[in-house]
Tab-separated table of C-alpha atoms and ligand atoms in Angstrom:
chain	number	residue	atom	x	y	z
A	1	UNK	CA	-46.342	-27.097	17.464
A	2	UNK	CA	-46.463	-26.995	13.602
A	3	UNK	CA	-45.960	-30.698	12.030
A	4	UNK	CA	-44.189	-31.700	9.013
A	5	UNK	CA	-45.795	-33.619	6.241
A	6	UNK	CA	-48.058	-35.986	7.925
A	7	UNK	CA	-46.627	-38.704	5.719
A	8	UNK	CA	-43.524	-38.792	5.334
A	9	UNK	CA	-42.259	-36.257	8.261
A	10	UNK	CA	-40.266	-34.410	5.445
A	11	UNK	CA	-40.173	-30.572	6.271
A	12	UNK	CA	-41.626	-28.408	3.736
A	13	UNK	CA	-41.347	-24.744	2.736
A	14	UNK	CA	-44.895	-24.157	3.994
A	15	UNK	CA	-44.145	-25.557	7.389
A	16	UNK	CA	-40.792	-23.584	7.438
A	17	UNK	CA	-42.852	-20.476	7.177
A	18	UNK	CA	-45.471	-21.462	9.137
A	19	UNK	CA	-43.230	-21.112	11.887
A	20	UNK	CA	-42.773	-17.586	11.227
A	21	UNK	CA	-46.420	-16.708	11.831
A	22	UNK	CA	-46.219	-18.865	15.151
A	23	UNK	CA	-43.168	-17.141	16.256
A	24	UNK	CA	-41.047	-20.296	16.587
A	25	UNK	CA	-38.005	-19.964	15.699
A	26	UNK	CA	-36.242	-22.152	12.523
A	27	UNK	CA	-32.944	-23.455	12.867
A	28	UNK	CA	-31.204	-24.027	10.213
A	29	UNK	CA	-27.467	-25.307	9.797
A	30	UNK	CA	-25.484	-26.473	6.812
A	31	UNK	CA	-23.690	-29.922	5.908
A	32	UNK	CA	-22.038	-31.210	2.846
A	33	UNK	CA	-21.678	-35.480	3.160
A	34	UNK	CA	-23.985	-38.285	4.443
A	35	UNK	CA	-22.934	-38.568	7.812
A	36	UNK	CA	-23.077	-35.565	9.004
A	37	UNK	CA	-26.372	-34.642	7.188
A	38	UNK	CA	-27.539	-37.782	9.138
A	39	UNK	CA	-26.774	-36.308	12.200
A	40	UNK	CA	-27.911	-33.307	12.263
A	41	UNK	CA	-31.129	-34.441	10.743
A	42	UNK	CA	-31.342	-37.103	13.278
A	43	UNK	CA	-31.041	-33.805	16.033
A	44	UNK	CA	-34.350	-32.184	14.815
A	45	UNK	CA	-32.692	-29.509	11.939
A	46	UNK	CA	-35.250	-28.054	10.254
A	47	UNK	CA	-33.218	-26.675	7.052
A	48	UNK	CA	-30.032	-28.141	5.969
A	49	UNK	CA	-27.995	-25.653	3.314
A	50	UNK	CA	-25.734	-27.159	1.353
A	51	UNK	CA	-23.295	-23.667	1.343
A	52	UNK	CA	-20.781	-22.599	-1.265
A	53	UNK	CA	-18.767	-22.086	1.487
A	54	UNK	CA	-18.073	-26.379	0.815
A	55	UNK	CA	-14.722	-24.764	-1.398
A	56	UNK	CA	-13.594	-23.100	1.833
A	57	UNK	CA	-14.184	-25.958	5.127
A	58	UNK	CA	-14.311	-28.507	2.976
A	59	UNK	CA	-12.301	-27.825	-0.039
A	60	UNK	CA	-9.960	-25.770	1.411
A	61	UNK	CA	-10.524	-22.643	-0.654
A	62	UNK	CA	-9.746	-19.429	0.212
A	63	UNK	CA	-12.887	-18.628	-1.016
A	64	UNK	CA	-16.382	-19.736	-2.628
A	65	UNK	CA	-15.509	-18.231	-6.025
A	66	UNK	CA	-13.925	-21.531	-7.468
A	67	UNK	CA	-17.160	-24.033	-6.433
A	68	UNK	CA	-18.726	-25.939	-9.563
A	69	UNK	CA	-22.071	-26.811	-10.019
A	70	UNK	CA	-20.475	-30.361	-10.641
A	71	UNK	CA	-19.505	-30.249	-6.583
A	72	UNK	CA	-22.307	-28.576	-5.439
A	73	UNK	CA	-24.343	-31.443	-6.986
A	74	UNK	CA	-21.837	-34.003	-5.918
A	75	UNK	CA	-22.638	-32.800	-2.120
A	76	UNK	CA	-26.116	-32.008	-2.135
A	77	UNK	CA	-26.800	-35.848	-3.246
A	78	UNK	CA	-25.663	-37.692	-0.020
A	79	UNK	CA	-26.907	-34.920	1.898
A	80	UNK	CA	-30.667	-35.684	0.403
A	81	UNK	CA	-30.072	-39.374	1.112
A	82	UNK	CA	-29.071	-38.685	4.266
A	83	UNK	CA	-31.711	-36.204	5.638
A	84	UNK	CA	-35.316	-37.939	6.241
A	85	UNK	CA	-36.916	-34.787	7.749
A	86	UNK	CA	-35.002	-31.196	6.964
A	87	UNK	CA	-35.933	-29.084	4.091
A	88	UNK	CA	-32.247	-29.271	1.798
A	89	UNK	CA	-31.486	-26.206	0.203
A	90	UNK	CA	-28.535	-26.332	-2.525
A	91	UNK	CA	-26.328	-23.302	-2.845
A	92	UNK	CA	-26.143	-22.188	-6.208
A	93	UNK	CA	-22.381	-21.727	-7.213
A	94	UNK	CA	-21.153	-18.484	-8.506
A	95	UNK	CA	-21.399	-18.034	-12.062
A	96	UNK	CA	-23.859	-20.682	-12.406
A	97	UNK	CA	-26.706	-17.926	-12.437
A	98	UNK	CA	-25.024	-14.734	-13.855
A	99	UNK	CA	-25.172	-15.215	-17.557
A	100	UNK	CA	-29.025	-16.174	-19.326
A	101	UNK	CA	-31.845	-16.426	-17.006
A	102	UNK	CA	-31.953	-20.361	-19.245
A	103	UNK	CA	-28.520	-21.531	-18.366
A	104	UNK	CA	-29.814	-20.145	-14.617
A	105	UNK	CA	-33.004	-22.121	-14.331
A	106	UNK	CA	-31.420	-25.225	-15.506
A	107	UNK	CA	-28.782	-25.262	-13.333
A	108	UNK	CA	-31.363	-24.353	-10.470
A	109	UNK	CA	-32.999	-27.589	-12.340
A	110	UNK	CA	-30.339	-29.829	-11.488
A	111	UNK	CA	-30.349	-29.233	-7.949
A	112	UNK	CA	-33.770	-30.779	-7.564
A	113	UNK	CA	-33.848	-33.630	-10.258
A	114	UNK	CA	-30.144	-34.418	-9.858
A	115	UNK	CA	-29.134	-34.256	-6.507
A	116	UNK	CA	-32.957	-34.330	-4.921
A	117	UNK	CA	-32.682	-30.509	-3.297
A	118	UNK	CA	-35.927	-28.728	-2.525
A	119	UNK	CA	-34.907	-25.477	-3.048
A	120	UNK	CA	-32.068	-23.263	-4.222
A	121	UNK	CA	-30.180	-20.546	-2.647
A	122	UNK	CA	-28.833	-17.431	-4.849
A	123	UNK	CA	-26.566	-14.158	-3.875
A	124	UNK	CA	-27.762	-10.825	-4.133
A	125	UNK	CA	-31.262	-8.892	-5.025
A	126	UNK	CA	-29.724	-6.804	-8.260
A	127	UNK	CA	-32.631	-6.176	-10.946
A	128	UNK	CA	-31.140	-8.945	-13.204
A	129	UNK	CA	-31.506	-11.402	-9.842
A	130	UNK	CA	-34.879	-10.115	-9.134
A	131	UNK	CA	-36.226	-11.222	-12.579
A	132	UNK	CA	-34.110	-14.455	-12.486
A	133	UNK	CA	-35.650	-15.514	-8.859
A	134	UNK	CA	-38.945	-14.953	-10.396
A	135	UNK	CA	-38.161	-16.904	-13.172
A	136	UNK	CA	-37.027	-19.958	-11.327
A	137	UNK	CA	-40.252	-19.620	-9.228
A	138	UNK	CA	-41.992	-19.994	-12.694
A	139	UNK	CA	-40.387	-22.527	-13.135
A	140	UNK	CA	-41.596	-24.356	-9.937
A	141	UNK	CA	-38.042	-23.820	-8.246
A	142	UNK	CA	-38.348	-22.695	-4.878
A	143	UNK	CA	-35.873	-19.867	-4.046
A	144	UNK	CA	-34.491	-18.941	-0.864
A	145	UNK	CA	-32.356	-15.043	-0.636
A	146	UNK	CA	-29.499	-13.925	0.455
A	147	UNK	CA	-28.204	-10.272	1.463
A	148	UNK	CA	-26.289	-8.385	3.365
A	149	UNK	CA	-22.641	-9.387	3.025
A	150	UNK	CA	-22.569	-11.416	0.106
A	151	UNK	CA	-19.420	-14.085	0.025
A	152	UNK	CA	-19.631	-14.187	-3.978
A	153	UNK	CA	-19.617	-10.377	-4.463
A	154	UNK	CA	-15.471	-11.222	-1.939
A	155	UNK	CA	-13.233	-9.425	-5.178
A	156	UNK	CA	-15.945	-6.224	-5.171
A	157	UNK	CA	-16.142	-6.151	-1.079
A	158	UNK	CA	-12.425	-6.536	-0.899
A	159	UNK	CA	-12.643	-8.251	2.646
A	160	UNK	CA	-15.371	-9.793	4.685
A	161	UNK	CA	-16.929	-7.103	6.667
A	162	UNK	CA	-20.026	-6.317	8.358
A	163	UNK	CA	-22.807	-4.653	5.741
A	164	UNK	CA	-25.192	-1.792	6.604
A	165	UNK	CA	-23.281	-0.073	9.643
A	166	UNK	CA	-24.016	3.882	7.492
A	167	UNK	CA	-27.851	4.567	7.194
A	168	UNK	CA	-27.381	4.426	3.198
A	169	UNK	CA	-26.006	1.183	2.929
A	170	UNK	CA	-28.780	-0.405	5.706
A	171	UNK	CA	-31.695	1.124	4.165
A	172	UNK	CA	-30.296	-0.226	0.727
A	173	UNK	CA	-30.262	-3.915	2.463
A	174	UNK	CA	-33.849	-3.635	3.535
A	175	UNK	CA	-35.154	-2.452	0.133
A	176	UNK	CA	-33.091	-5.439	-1.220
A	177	UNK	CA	-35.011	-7.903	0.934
A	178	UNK	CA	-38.189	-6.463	0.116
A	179	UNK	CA	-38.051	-6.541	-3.478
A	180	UNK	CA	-36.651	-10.439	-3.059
A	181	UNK	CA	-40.057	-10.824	-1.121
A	182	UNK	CA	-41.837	-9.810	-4.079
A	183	UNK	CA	-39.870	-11.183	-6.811
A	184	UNK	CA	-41.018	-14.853	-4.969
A	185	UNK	CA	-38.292	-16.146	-2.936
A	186	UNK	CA	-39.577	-18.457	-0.057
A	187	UNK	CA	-37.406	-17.016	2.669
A	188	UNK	CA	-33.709	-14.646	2.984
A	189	UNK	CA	-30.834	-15.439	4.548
A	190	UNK	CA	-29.021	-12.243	6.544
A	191	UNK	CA	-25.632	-12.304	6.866
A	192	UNK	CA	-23.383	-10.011	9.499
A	193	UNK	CA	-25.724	-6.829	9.533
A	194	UNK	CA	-26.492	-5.675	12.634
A	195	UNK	CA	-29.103	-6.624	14.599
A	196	UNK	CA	-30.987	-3.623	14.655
A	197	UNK	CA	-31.261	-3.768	10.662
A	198	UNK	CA	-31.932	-7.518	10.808
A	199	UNK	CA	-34.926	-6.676	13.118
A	200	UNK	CA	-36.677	-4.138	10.697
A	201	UNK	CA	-36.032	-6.527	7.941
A	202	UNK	CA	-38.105	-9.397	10.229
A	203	UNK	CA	-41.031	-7.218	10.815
A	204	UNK	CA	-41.431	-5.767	7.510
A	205	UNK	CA	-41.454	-9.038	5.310
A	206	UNK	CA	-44.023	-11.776	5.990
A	207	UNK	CA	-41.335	-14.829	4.828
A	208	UNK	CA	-39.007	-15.849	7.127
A	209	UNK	CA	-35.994	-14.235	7.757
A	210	UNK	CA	-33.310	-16.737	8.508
A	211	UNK	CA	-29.664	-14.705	10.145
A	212	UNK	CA	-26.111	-15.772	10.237
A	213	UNK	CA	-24.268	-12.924	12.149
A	214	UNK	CA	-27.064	-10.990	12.269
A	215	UNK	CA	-28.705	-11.398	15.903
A	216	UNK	CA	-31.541	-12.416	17.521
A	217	UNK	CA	-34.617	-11.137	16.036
A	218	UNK	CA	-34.567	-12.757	12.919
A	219	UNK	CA	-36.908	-15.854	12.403
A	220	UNK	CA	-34.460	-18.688	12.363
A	221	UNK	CA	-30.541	-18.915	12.514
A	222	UNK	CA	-27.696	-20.334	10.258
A	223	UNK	CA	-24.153	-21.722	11.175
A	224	UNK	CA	-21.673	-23.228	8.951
A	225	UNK	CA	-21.378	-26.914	10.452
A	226	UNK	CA	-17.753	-26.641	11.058
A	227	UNK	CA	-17.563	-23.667	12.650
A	228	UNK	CA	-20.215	-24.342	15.359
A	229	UNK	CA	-18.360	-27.799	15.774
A	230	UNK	CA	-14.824	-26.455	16.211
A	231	UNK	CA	-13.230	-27.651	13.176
A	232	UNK	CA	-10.401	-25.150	12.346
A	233	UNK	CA	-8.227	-23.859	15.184
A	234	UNK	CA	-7.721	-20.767	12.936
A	235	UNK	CA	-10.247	-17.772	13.004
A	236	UNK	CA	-13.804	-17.277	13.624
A	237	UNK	CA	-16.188	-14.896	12.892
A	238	UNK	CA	-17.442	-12.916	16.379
A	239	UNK	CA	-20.864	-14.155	15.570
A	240	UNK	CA	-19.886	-17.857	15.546
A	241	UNK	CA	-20.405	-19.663	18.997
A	242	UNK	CA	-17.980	-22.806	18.877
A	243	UNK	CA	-20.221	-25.972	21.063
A	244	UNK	CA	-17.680	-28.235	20.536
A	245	UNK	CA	-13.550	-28.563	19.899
A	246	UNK	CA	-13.526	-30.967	17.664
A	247	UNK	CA	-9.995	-30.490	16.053
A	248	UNK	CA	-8.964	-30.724	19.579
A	249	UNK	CA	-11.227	-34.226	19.842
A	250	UNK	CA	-9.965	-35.494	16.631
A	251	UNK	CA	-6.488	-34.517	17.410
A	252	UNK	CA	-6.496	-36.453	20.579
A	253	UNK	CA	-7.640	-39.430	18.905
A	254	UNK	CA	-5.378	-39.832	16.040
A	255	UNK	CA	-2.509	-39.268	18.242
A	256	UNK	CA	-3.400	-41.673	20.696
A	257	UNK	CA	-3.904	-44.445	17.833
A	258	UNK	CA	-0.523	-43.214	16.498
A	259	UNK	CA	1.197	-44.018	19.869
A	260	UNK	CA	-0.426	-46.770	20.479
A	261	UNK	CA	0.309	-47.862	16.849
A	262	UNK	CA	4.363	-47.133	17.634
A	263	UNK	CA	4.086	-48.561	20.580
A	264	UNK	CA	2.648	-52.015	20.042
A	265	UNK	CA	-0.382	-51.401	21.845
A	266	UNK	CA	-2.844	-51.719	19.290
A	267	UNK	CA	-3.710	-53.522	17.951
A	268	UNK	CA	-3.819	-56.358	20.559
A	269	UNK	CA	-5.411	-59.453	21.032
A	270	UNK	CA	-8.782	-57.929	21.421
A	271	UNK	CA	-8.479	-56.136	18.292
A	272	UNK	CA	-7.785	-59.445	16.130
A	273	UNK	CA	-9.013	-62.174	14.510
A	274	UNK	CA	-8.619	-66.033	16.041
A	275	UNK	CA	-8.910	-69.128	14.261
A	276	UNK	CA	-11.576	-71.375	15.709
A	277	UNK	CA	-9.848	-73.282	18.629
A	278	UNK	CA	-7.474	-76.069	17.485
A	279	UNK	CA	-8.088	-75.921	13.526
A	280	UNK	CA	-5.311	-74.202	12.928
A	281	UNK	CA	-2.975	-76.061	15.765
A	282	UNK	CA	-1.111	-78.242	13.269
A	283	UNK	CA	-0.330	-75.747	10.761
A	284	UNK	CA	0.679	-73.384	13.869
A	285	UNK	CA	3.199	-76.170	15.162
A	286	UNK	CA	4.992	-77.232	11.627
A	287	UNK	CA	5.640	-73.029	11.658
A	288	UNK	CA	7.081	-72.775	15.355
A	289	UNK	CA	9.083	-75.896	14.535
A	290	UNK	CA	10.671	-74.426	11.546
A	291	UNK	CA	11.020	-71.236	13.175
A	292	UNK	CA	12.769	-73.315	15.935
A	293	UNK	CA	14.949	-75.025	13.066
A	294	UNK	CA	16.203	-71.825	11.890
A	295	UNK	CA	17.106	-70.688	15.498
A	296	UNK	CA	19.724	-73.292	15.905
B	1	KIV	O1	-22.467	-20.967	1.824
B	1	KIV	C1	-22.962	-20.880	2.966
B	1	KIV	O2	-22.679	-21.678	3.867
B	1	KIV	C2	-23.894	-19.793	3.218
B	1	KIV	C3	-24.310	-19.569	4.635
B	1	KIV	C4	-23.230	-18.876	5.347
B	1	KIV	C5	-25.591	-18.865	4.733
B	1	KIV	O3	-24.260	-19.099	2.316
């Protein structure tokens, strides 16, 4: 069993890839507010992402392209707060790395002095990213990949689809992680290759390789919070497995407490405040009197 910081039980990127050298797997998951960051943190995450893909479950984009840096910091603050042992990685929005390598690594900058992140997450392994992740490692920034399909790169992909199915396009996703390896970044995220791509990636690079839709023999696994919770009733991804229904939980609820509402169920006396017995008694009787009055 590899520990966390002895003092202060906060998970750090040494312990994250620790556990790729003792073959136990990382789970990771992402979150966006307080409470939910304190649950899943409370459950024994080890890395909480705070995801871009806030402007599409929580937003209600249609995609990530429209997410600020102003809410990316906005959500990664209470997430911090909120999470006493996972590593939290902050997303970093598009266009707030694709013009200078300056105007990258200080909004990189602002995820850890800001909102308290440490570590950022950025698209992509182009030769203009590869010299910008090892810039924000020289800056002390930790970096964490991502390739394979690519939600920012949505307009140039045309749809969401699986990456590196043809032999061209897989061997181009493993050079890609390589070259992130050696341009710094601490670990790379995989998302929907297939498996057997996802597995030469794992045993070629010594980081940790952590997969989202792409199978089982990468080092750790990712899930978007509301997806592995049930929130939308709409589609899923094939490599999402829903634990929980919780728009069907939540929907129960609120209808119940809107019948119960129409109905004069609730709330009842239970539910409600009582004035210490007999302090109010006179006041209570001059009312029913009056009330009485008006009757007649
Ligand atoms: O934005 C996000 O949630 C992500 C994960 C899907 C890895 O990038």
């Amino acid at each position: 069993m590899i520990m966390p910081n002895e003092k202060t039980q906060k998970k750090t990127i040494p312990f994250i890839q620790a556990k790729k050298e003792k073959k136990e797997k990382i789970v990771a998951i992402t979150a966006y507010d307080f409470p939910v960051a304190k649950i899943v943190d409370q459950c024994g995450i080890d890395l909480i992402l705070v995801g871009d893909s806030l402007g599409m479950v929580v937003l209600g984009y249609k995609n990530t392209i429209p997410v600020t840096m102003e809410d990316m910091i906005h959500h990664t603050r209470p997430v911090v707060i909120a999470s006493k042992s996972a590593l939290v990685v902050g997303d970093m929005p598009y266009f707030s790395f694709h013009l200078s390598n300056e105007e990258s690594v200080y909004n990189a900058s602002r995820f850890l002095k800001e909102a308290g992140a440490s570590a950022v997450k950025i698209e992509g392994a182009s030769k203009k990213r590869l010299k910008l992740v090892e810039a924000l490692v020289e800056a002390e920034i930790p970096v964490m990949g991502h390739v394979g399909l690519t939600p920012q790169s949505i307009y140039h992909f045309g749809q969401f689809k699986v990456k590196g199915k043809e032999i061209e396009e897989a061997e181009n996703i493993v050079k890609d992680a390589l070259s992130l390896e050696k341009a710094g970044v601490f670990s790379v995220i995989l998302e929907c290759i297939p498996m057997e791509v996802a597995r030469i990636i794992t045993e070629k690079l010594k980081i940790p390789t952590i997969g989202i839709g792409a199978g089982p023999y990468c080092d750790g696994q990712i899930l978007v919070f509301h997806d592995l919770v049930g929130f939308s009733n709409g589609y899923l991804p094939k490599f999402v497995r829903k634990y929980v229904d919780i728009h069907e939980v939540i929907s129960r609820a609120v209808k119940g407490y809107i019948d119960d509402v129409k109905k004069g169920k609730f709330p009842d006396s239970n539910y409600s405040y009582h004035s210490k017995s007999g302090k109010l008694d006179e006041l209570i009787k001059k009312e029913d009197q009056k009330r009485g009055k008006k009757k007649k």
